[in-house]
């Protein structure tokens, strides 16, 4: 901290490994501690101050144990409901864009997960796929295609409250949460290769 250049160099090096959204070695609680320290560093330049403050605002959302914010959706059958109205012992909330290539790849991997399908069939887990942007044609094309797995619930946040109010960190998609029956976060930023290990760990059969 005595030397601004050294501080910023070290922060950047650690952020690359521990803080990047796409880093497989991301450690959220450590990165939060880094950001909290950085925004109070008196020698920090204004651009970094703004970026770190914004980053801290995003990463502090929906932490493990937090209850997620509610939002409204129109479902594939045309009914309007809210996230809180969907009742299940466990829920995977999958925030996506239907035409996103990575979202497509993840959906294709998920459909072949035996433990995931077993957990859905048991009635103990629901998968809620949510499109949160503002193109009704994209939504219509998606729910009327084979991409919309009939084992899942599919919703469109038609009023864009998710994006307009920054309810979730949607800087990268897909973005998944594992929630309990009270809509509290069990696992934030659930990766596709973590789905079945979590189902096994929680014995959701």
PDB file of C-alpha atoms in Angstrom:
ATOM      1  CA  UNK A   1       0.000   0.000   0.000  1.00  0.00           C
ATOM      2  CA  UNK A   2       3.006   2.308   0.324  1.00  0.00           C
ATOM      3  CA  UNK A   3       3.464   2.145  -3.438  1.00  0.00           C
ATOM      4  CA  UNK A   4       0.392   2.673  -5.635  1.00  0.00           C
ATOM      5  CA  UNK A   5       1.928   0.942  -8.668  1.00  0.00           C
ATOM      6  CA  UNK A   6       2.792  -2.169  -6.663  1.00  0.00           C
ATOM      7  CA  UNK A   7      -0.640  -2.278  -5.059  1.00  0.00           C
ATOM      8  CA  UNK A   8      -2.448  -2.050  -8.389  1.00  0.00           C
ATOM      9  CA  UNK A   9      -0.122  -4.604 -10.019  1.00  0.00           C
ATOM     10  CA  UNK A  10      -0.720  -7.114  -7.229  1.00  0.00           C
ATOM     11  CA  UNK A  11      -4.469  -6.474  -7.266  1.00  0.00           C
ATOM     12  CA  UNK A  12      -4.640  -7.059 -11.029  1.00  0.00           C
ATOM     13  CA  UNK A  13      -2.662 -10.300 -10.768  1.00  0.00           C
ATOM     14  CA  UNK A  14      -4.880 -11.665  -7.996  1.00  0.00           C
ATOM     15  CA  UNK A  15      -8.064 -10.456  -9.692  1.00  0.00           C
ATOM     16  CA  UNK A  16      -7.160 -12.328 -12.878  1.00  0.00           C
ATOM     17  CA  UNK A  17      -7.141 -15.628 -11.003  1.00  0.00           C
ATOM     18  CA  UNK A  18      -9.546 -15.102  -8.089  1.00  0.00           C
ATOM     19  CA  UNK A  19     -11.996 -12.512  -9.369  1.00  0.00           C
ATOM     20  CA  UNK A  20     -12.708 -12.943 -13.067  1.00  0.00           C
ATOM     21  CA  UNK A  21     -16.216 -14.184 -13.815  1.00  0.00           C
ATOM     22  CA  UNK A  22     -14.884 -16.880 -16.142  1.00  0.00           C
ATOM     23  CA  UNK A  23     -11.959 -17.993 -13.972  1.00  0.00           C
ATOM     24  CA  UNK A  24     -12.246 -21.629 -12.830  1.00  0.00           C
ATOM     25  CA  UNK A  25     -10.306 -20.619  -9.696  1.00  0.00           C
ATOM     26  CA  UNK A  26     -12.636 -17.794  -8.662  1.00  0.00           C
ATOM     27  CA  UNK A  27     -12.936 -17.444  -4.868  1.00  0.00           C
ATOM     28  CA  UNK A  28     -15.776 -15.048  -4.229  1.00  0.00           C
ATOM     29  CA  UNK A  29     -15.247 -14.281  -0.533  1.00  0.00           C
ATOM     30  CA  UNK A  30     -11.558 -13.499  -1.137  1.00  0.00           C
ATOM     31  CA  UNK A  31     -12.381 -11.261  -4.086  1.00  0.00           C
ATOM     32  CA  UNK A  32     -14.997  -9.400  -2.037  1.00  0.00           C
ATOM     33  CA  UNK A  33     -12.365  -8.773   0.647  1.00  0.00           C
ATOM     34  CA  UNK A  34      -9.980  -7.482  -2.032  1.00  0.00           C
ATOM     35  CA  UNK A  35     -12.599  -5.095  -3.423  1.00  0.00           C
ATOM     36  CA  UNK A  36     -13.561  -3.791   0.013  1.00  0.00           C
ATOM     37  CA  UNK A  37      -9.908  -3.057   0.710  1.00  0.00           C
ATOM     38  CA  UNK A  38      -9.361  -1.421  -2.678  1.00  0.00           C
ATOM     39  CA  UNK A  39     -12.290   1.017  -2.484  1.00  0.00           C
ATOM     40  CA  UNK A  40     -10.871   2.392   0.784  1.00  0.00           C
ATOM     41  CA  UNK A  41      -7.319   2.710  -0.582  1.00  0.00           C
ATOM     42  CA  UNK A  42      -6.637   6.475  -0.599  1.00  0.00           C
ATOM     43  CA  UNK A  43      -4.187   6.365  -3.540  1.00  0.00           C
ATOM     44  CA  UNK A  44      -6.582   4.582  -5.905  1.00  0.00           C
ATOM     45  CA  UNK A  45      -7.308   6.492  -9.132  1.00  0.00           C
ATOM     46  CA  UNK A  46     -10.891   7.482  -9.960  1.00  0.00           C
ATOM     47  CA  UNK A  47     -11.387   4.976 -12.792  1.00  0.00           C
ATOM     48  CA  UNK A  48     -10.414   2.066 -10.596  1.00  0.00           C
ATOM     49  CA  UNK A  49     -12.519   3.431  -7.756  1.00  0.00           C
ATOM     50  CA  UNK A  50     -15.600   3.481  -9.989  1.00  0.00           C
ATOM     51  CA  UNK A  51     -14.925   0.022 -11.408  1.00  0.00           C
ATOM     52  CA  UNK A  52     -14.283  -1.621  -8.051  1.00  0.00           C
ATOM     53  CA  UNK A  53     -17.348   0.018  -6.494  1.00  0.00           C
ATOM     54  CA  UNK A  54     -19.516  -1.242  -9.360  1.00  0.00           C
ATOM     55  CA  UNK A  55     -17.948  -4.700  -9.175  1.00  0.00           C
ATOM     56  CA  UNK A  56     -18.533  -4.862  -5.428  1.00  0.00           C
ATOM     57  CA  UNK A  57     -22.176  -3.929  -5.959  1.00  0.00           C
ATOM     58  CA  UNK A  58     -22.657  -6.817  -8.388  1.00  0.00           C
ATOM     59  CA  UNK A  59     -20.742  -9.468  -6.489  1.00  0.00           C
ATOM     60  CA  UNK A  60     -22.476  -8.669  -3.187  1.00  0.00           C
ATOM     61  CA  UNK A  61     -25.852  -9.613  -4.694  1.00  0.00           C
ATOM     62  CA  UNK A  62     -27.562 -12.901  -3.872  1.00  0.00           C
ATOM     63  CA  UNK A  63     -24.911 -14.332  -1.566  1.00  0.00           C
ATOM     64  CA  UNK A  64     -25.252 -17.803  -0.074  1.00  0.00           C
ATOM     65  CA  UNK A  65     -28.015 -17.698   2.530  1.00  0.00           C
ATOM     66  CA  UNK A  66     -29.682 -14.628   0.988  1.00  0.00           C
ATOM     67  CA  UNK A  67     -33.260 -14.806  -0.249  1.00  0.00           C
ATOM     68  CA  UNK A  68     -33.389 -13.936  -3.940  1.00  0.00           C
ATOM     69  CA  UNK A  69     -35.599 -11.024  -5.045  1.00  0.00           C
ATOM     70  CA  UNK A  70     -38.978 -11.909  -6.497  1.00  0.00           C
ATOM     71  CA  UNK A  71     -39.903 -11.169 -10.108  1.00  0.00           C
ATOM     72  CA  UNK A  72     -42.807 -11.725 -12.485  1.00  0.00           C
ATOM     73  CA  UNK A  73     -42.831 -14.081 -15.471  1.00  0.00           C
ATOM     74  CA  UNK A  74     -45.136 -15.168 -18.232  1.00  0.00           C
ATOM     75  CA  UNK A  75     -44.846 -18.927 -18.615  1.00  0.00           C
ATOM     76  CA  UNK A  76     -44.823 -21.109 -21.721  1.00  0.00           C
ATOM     77  CA  UNK A  77     -48.573 -21.764 -21.357  1.00  0.00           C
ATOM     78  CA  UNK A  78     -49.317 -18.021 -21.252  1.00  0.00           C
ATOM     79  CA  UNK A  79     -49.987 -17.820 -17.495  1.00  0.00           C
ATOM     80  CA  UNK A  80     -48.389 -15.036 -15.464  1.00  0.00           C
ATOM     81  CA  UNK A  81     -46.755 -15.974 -12.186  1.00  0.00           C
ATOM     82  CA  UNK A  82     -43.847 -14.983  -9.954  1.00  0.00           C
ATOM     83  CA  UNK A  83     -40.711 -16.779  -8.889  1.00  0.00           C
ATOM     84  CA  UNK A  84     -42.019 -17.005  -5.318  1.00  0.00           C
ATOM     85  CA  UNK A  85     -45.177 -18.767  -6.543  1.00  0.00           C
ATOM     86  CA  UNK A  86     -43.127 -21.701  -7.819  1.00  0.00           C
ATOM     87  CA  UNK A  87     -43.021 -24.178  -4.961  1.00  0.00           C
ATOM     88  CA  UNK A  88     -40.343 -26.849  -4.695  1.00  0.00           C
ATOM     89  CA  UNK A  89     -37.973 -28.266  -2.097  1.00  0.00           C
ATOM     90  CA  UNK A  90     -35.096 -27.199  -4.343  1.00  0.00           C
ATOM     91  CA  UNK A  91     -34.971 -25.052  -7.466  1.00  0.00           C
ATOM     92  CA  UNK A  92     -32.345 -24.414 -10.086  1.00  0.00           C
ATOM     93  CA  UNK A  93     -32.850 -20.878 -11.390  1.00  0.00           C
ATOM     94  CA  UNK A  94     -31.278 -20.634 -14.836  1.00  0.00           C
ATOM     95  CA  UNK A  95     -30.950 -17.087 -16.215  1.00  0.00           C
ATOM     96  CA  UNK A  96     -30.355 -17.198 -19.939  1.00  0.00           C
ATOM     97  CA  UNK A  97     -30.783 -15.876 -23.434  1.00  0.00           C
ATOM     98  CA  UNK A  98     -32.282 -18.573 -25.705  1.00  0.00           C
ATOM     99  CA  UNK A  99     -29.956 -17.791 -28.638  1.00  0.00           C
ATOM    100  CA  UNK A 100     -26.776 -17.599 -26.553  1.00  0.00           C
ATOM    101  CA  UNK A 101     -24.369 -20.345 -27.793  1.00  0.00           C
ATOM    102  CA  UNK A 102     -23.103 -21.118 -24.290  1.00  0.00           C
ATOM    103  CA  UNK A 103     -26.674 -21.316 -22.977  1.00  0.00           C
ATOM    104  CA  UNK A 104     -27.445 -23.781 -25.769  1.00  0.00           C
ATOM    105  CA  UNK A 105     -24.410 -25.914 -24.912  1.00  0.00           C
ATOM    106  CA  UNK A 106     -25.269 -25.975 -21.215  1.00  0.00           C
ATOM    107  CA  UNK A 107     -28.908 -26.889 -21.901  1.00  0.00           C
ATOM    108  CA  UNK A 108     -27.757 -29.755 -24.127  1.00  0.00           C
ATOM    109  CA  UNK A 109     -25.462 -31.081 -21.413  1.00  0.00           C
ATOM    110  CA  UNK A 110     -28.134 -30.820 -18.729  1.00  0.00           C
ATOM    111  CA  UNK A 111     -30.729 -32.853 -20.619  1.00  0.00           C
ATOM    112  CA  UNK A 112     -28.500 -35.955 -20.353  1.00  0.00           C
ATOM    113  CA  UNK A 113     -27.806 -35.664 -16.616  1.00  0.00           C
ATOM    114  CA  UNK A 114     -29.331 -38.790 -15.065  1.00  0.00           C
ATOM    115  CA  UNK A 115     -29.306 -37.494 -11.472  1.00  0.00           C
ATOM    116  CA  UNK A 116     -30.837 -34.179 -12.526  1.00  0.00           C
ATOM    117  CA  UNK A 117     -33.626 -35.922 -14.416  1.00  0.00           C
ATOM    118  CA  UNK A 118     -34.195 -38.259 -11.467  1.00  0.00           C
ATOM    119  CA  UNK A 119     -34.409 -35.303  -9.053  1.00  0.00           C
ATOM    120  CA  UNK A 120     -36.977 -33.598 -11.314  1.00  0.00           C
ATOM    121  CA  UNK A 121     -39.024 -36.788 -11.655  1.00  0.00           C
ATOM    122  CA  UNK A 122     -39.030 -37.232  -7.874  1.00  0.00           C
ATOM    123  CA  UNK A 123     -40.773 -33.864  -7.559  1.00  0.00           C
ATOM    124  CA  UNK A 124     -38.133 -32.528  -5.171  1.00  0.00           C
ATOM    125  CA  UNK A 125     -36.399 -30.237  -7.660  1.00  0.00           C
ATOM    126  CA  UNK A 126     -37.591 -27.870 -10.372  1.00  0.00           C
ATOM    127  CA  UNK A 127     -35.532 -26.203 -13.070  1.00  0.00           C
ATOM    128  CA  UNK A 128     -36.773 -22.718 -13.972  1.00  0.00           C
ATOM    129  CA  UNK A 129     -35.364 -21.305 -17.193  1.00  0.00           C
ATOM    130  CA  UNK A 130     -35.786 -17.519 -17.342  1.00  0.00           C
ATOM    131  CA  UNK A 131     -35.337 -15.230 -20.344  1.00  0.00           C
ATOM    132  CA  UNK A 132     -34.974 -11.660 -19.045  1.00  0.00           C
ATOM    133  CA  UNK A 133     -34.544  -9.456 -22.123  1.00  0.00           C
ATOM    134  CA  UNK A 134     -37.183  -7.635 -24.148  1.00  0.00           C
ATOM    135  CA  UNK A 135     -37.673  -9.434 -27.459  1.00  0.00           C
ATOM    136  CA  UNK A 136     -41.047 -11.219 -27.593  1.00  0.00           C
ATOM    137  CA  UNK A 137     -40.115 -12.938 -30.852  1.00  0.00           C
ATOM    138  CA  UNK A 138     -37.052 -14.543 -29.252  1.00  0.00           C
ATOM    139  CA  UNK A 139     -39.268 -15.786 -26.440  1.00  0.00           C
ATOM    140  CA  UNK A 140     -41.918 -17.129 -28.802  1.00  0.00           C
ATOM    141  CA  UNK A 141     -39.373 -18.909 -30.986  1.00  0.00           C
ATOM    142  CA  UNK A 142     -37.783 -20.495 -27.943  1.00  0.00           C
ATOM    143  CA  UNK A 143     -40.882 -21.840 -26.180  1.00  0.00           C
ATOM    144  CA  UNK A 144     -42.206 -23.263 -29.433  1.00  0.00           C
ATOM    145  CA  UNK A 145     -38.977 -25.091 -30.240  1.00  0.00           C
ATOM    146  CA  UNK A 146     -37.264 -28.273 -29.086  1.00  0.00           C
ATOM    147  CA  UNK A 147     -34.864 -26.100 -27.109  1.00  0.00           C
ATOM    148  CA  UNK A 148     -37.515 -25.692 -24.406  1.00  0.00           C
ATOM    149  CA  UNK A 149     -37.123 -28.945 -22.477  1.00  0.00           C
ATOM    150  CA  UNK A 150     -40.611 -30.037 -21.332  1.00  0.00           C
ATOM    151  CA  UNK A 151     -39.162 -31.261 -18.027  1.00  0.00           C
ATOM    152  CA  UNK A 152     -38.343 -27.654 -17.070  1.00  0.00           C
ATOM    153  CA  UNK A 153     -40.421 -24.567 -16.364  1.00  0.00           C
ATOM    154  CA  UNK A 154     -39.833 -21.750 -18.852  1.00  0.00           C
ATOM    155  CA  UNK A 155     -40.536 -18.121 -18.047  1.00  0.00           C
ATOM    156  CA  UNK A 156     -40.046 -14.711 -19.623  1.00  0.00           C
ATOM    157  CA  UNK A 157     -39.461 -11.736 -17.356  1.00  0.00           C
ATOM    158  CA  UNK A 158     -41.538  -9.621 -19.742  1.00  0.00           C
ATOM    159  CA  UNK A 159     -41.398  -6.416 -17.690  1.00  0.00           C
ATOM    160  CA  UNK A 160     -37.570  -6.538 -17.639  1.00  0.00           C
ATOM    161  CA  UNK A 161     -37.473  -6.004 -13.877  1.00  0.00           C
ATOM    162  CA  UNK A 162     -34.446  -8.294 -13.638  1.00  0.00           C
ATOM    163  CA  UNK A 163     -32.364  -6.169 -16.009  1.00  0.00           C
ATOM    164  CA  UNK A 164     -33.812  -2.762 -15.114  1.00  0.00           C
ATOM    165  CA  UNK A 165     -33.324  -3.227 -11.378  1.00  0.00           C
ATOM    166  CA  UNK A 166     -30.094  -5.260 -11.524  1.00  0.00           C
ATOM    167  CA  UNK A 167     -31.719  -8.004  -9.456  1.00  0.00           C
ATOM    168  CA  UNK A 168     -28.954 -10.454 -10.347  1.00  0.00           C
ATOM    169  CA  UNK A 169     -25.413 -10.355 -11.667  1.00  0.00           C
ATOM    170  CA  UNK A 170     -26.186 -11.109 -15.312  1.00  0.00           C
ATOM    171  CA  UNK A 171     -22.928  -9.874 -16.821  1.00  0.00           C
ATOM    172  CA  UNK A 172     -22.335 -13.419 -17.982  1.00  0.00           C
ATOM    173  CA  UNK A 173     -24.941 -15.966 -19.036  1.00  0.00           C
ATOM    174  CA  UNK A 174     -26.103 -18.538 -18.388  1.00  0.00           C
ATOM    175  CA  UNK A 175     -26.059 -17.802 -14.663  1.00  0.00           C
ATOM    176  CA  UNK A 176     -27.479 -20.411 -12.296  1.00  0.00           C
ATOM    177  CA  UNK A 177     -28.508 -20.546  -8.667  1.00  0.00           C
ATOM    178  CA  UNK A 178     -29.427 -23.531  -6.531  1.00  0.00           C
ATOM    179  CA  UNK A 179     -32.209 -22.432  -4.160  1.00  0.00           C
ATOM    180  CA  UNK A 180     -33.949 -24.060  -1.209  1.00  0.00           C
ATOM    181  CA  UNK A 181     -37.707 -24.127  -0.568  1.00  0.00           C
ATOM    182  CA  UNK A 182     -37.630 -20.584   0.860  1.00  0.00           C
ATOM    183  CA  UNK A 183     -35.801 -19.249  -2.221  1.00  0.00           C
ATOM    184  CA  UNK A 184     -32.582 -18.871  -0.259  1.00  0.00           C
ATOM    185  CA  UNK A 185     -29.326 -19.302  -2.144  1.00  0.00           C
ATOM    186  CA  UNK A 186     -27.679 -22.668  -1.505  1.00  0.00           C
ATOM    187  CA  UNK A 187     -25.123 -22.250  -4.313  1.00  0.00           C
ATOM    188  CA  UNK A 188     -24.459 -19.078  -6.252  1.00  0.00           C
ATOM    189  CA  UNK A 189     -23.028 -19.202  -9.768  1.00  0.00           C
ATOM    190  CA  UNK A 190     -23.773 -22.906 -10.085  1.00  0.00           C
ATOM    191  CA  UNK A 191     -21.676 -24.312 -12.926  1.00  0.00           C
ATOM    192  CA  UNK A 192     -22.991 -27.041 -15.175  1.00  0.00           C
ATOM    193  CA  UNK A 193     -20.422 -29.573 -13.938  1.00  0.00           C
ATOM    194  CA  UNK A 194     -21.475 -28.846 -10.344  1.00  0.00           C
ATOM    195  CA  UNK A 195     -25.165 -29.689 -10.797  1.00  0.00           C
ATOM    196  CA  UNK A 196     -24.993 -33.429 -10.271  1.00  0.00           C
ATOM    197  CA  UNK A 197     -22.433 -33.317  -7.420  1.00  0.00           C
ATOM    198  CA  UNK A 198     -24.770 -30.915  -5.545  1.00  0.00           C
ATOM    199  CA  UNK A 199     -27.759 -33.168  -6.189  1.00  0.00           C
ATOM    200  CA  UNK A 200     -25.717 -36.077  -4.829  1.00  0.00           C
ATOM    201  CA  UNK A 201     -24.511 -34.054  -1.835  1.00  0.00           C
ATOM    202  CA  UNK A 202     -28.032 -32.925  -0.895  1.00  0.00           C
ATOM    203  CA  UNK A 203     -29.522 -36.350  -1.727  1.00  0.00           C
ATOM    204  CA  UNK A 204     -32.183 -34.885  -3.968  1.00  0.00           C
ATOM    205  CA  UNK A 205     -33.514 -38.126  -5.422  1.00  0.00           C
TER     206      UNK A 205
END
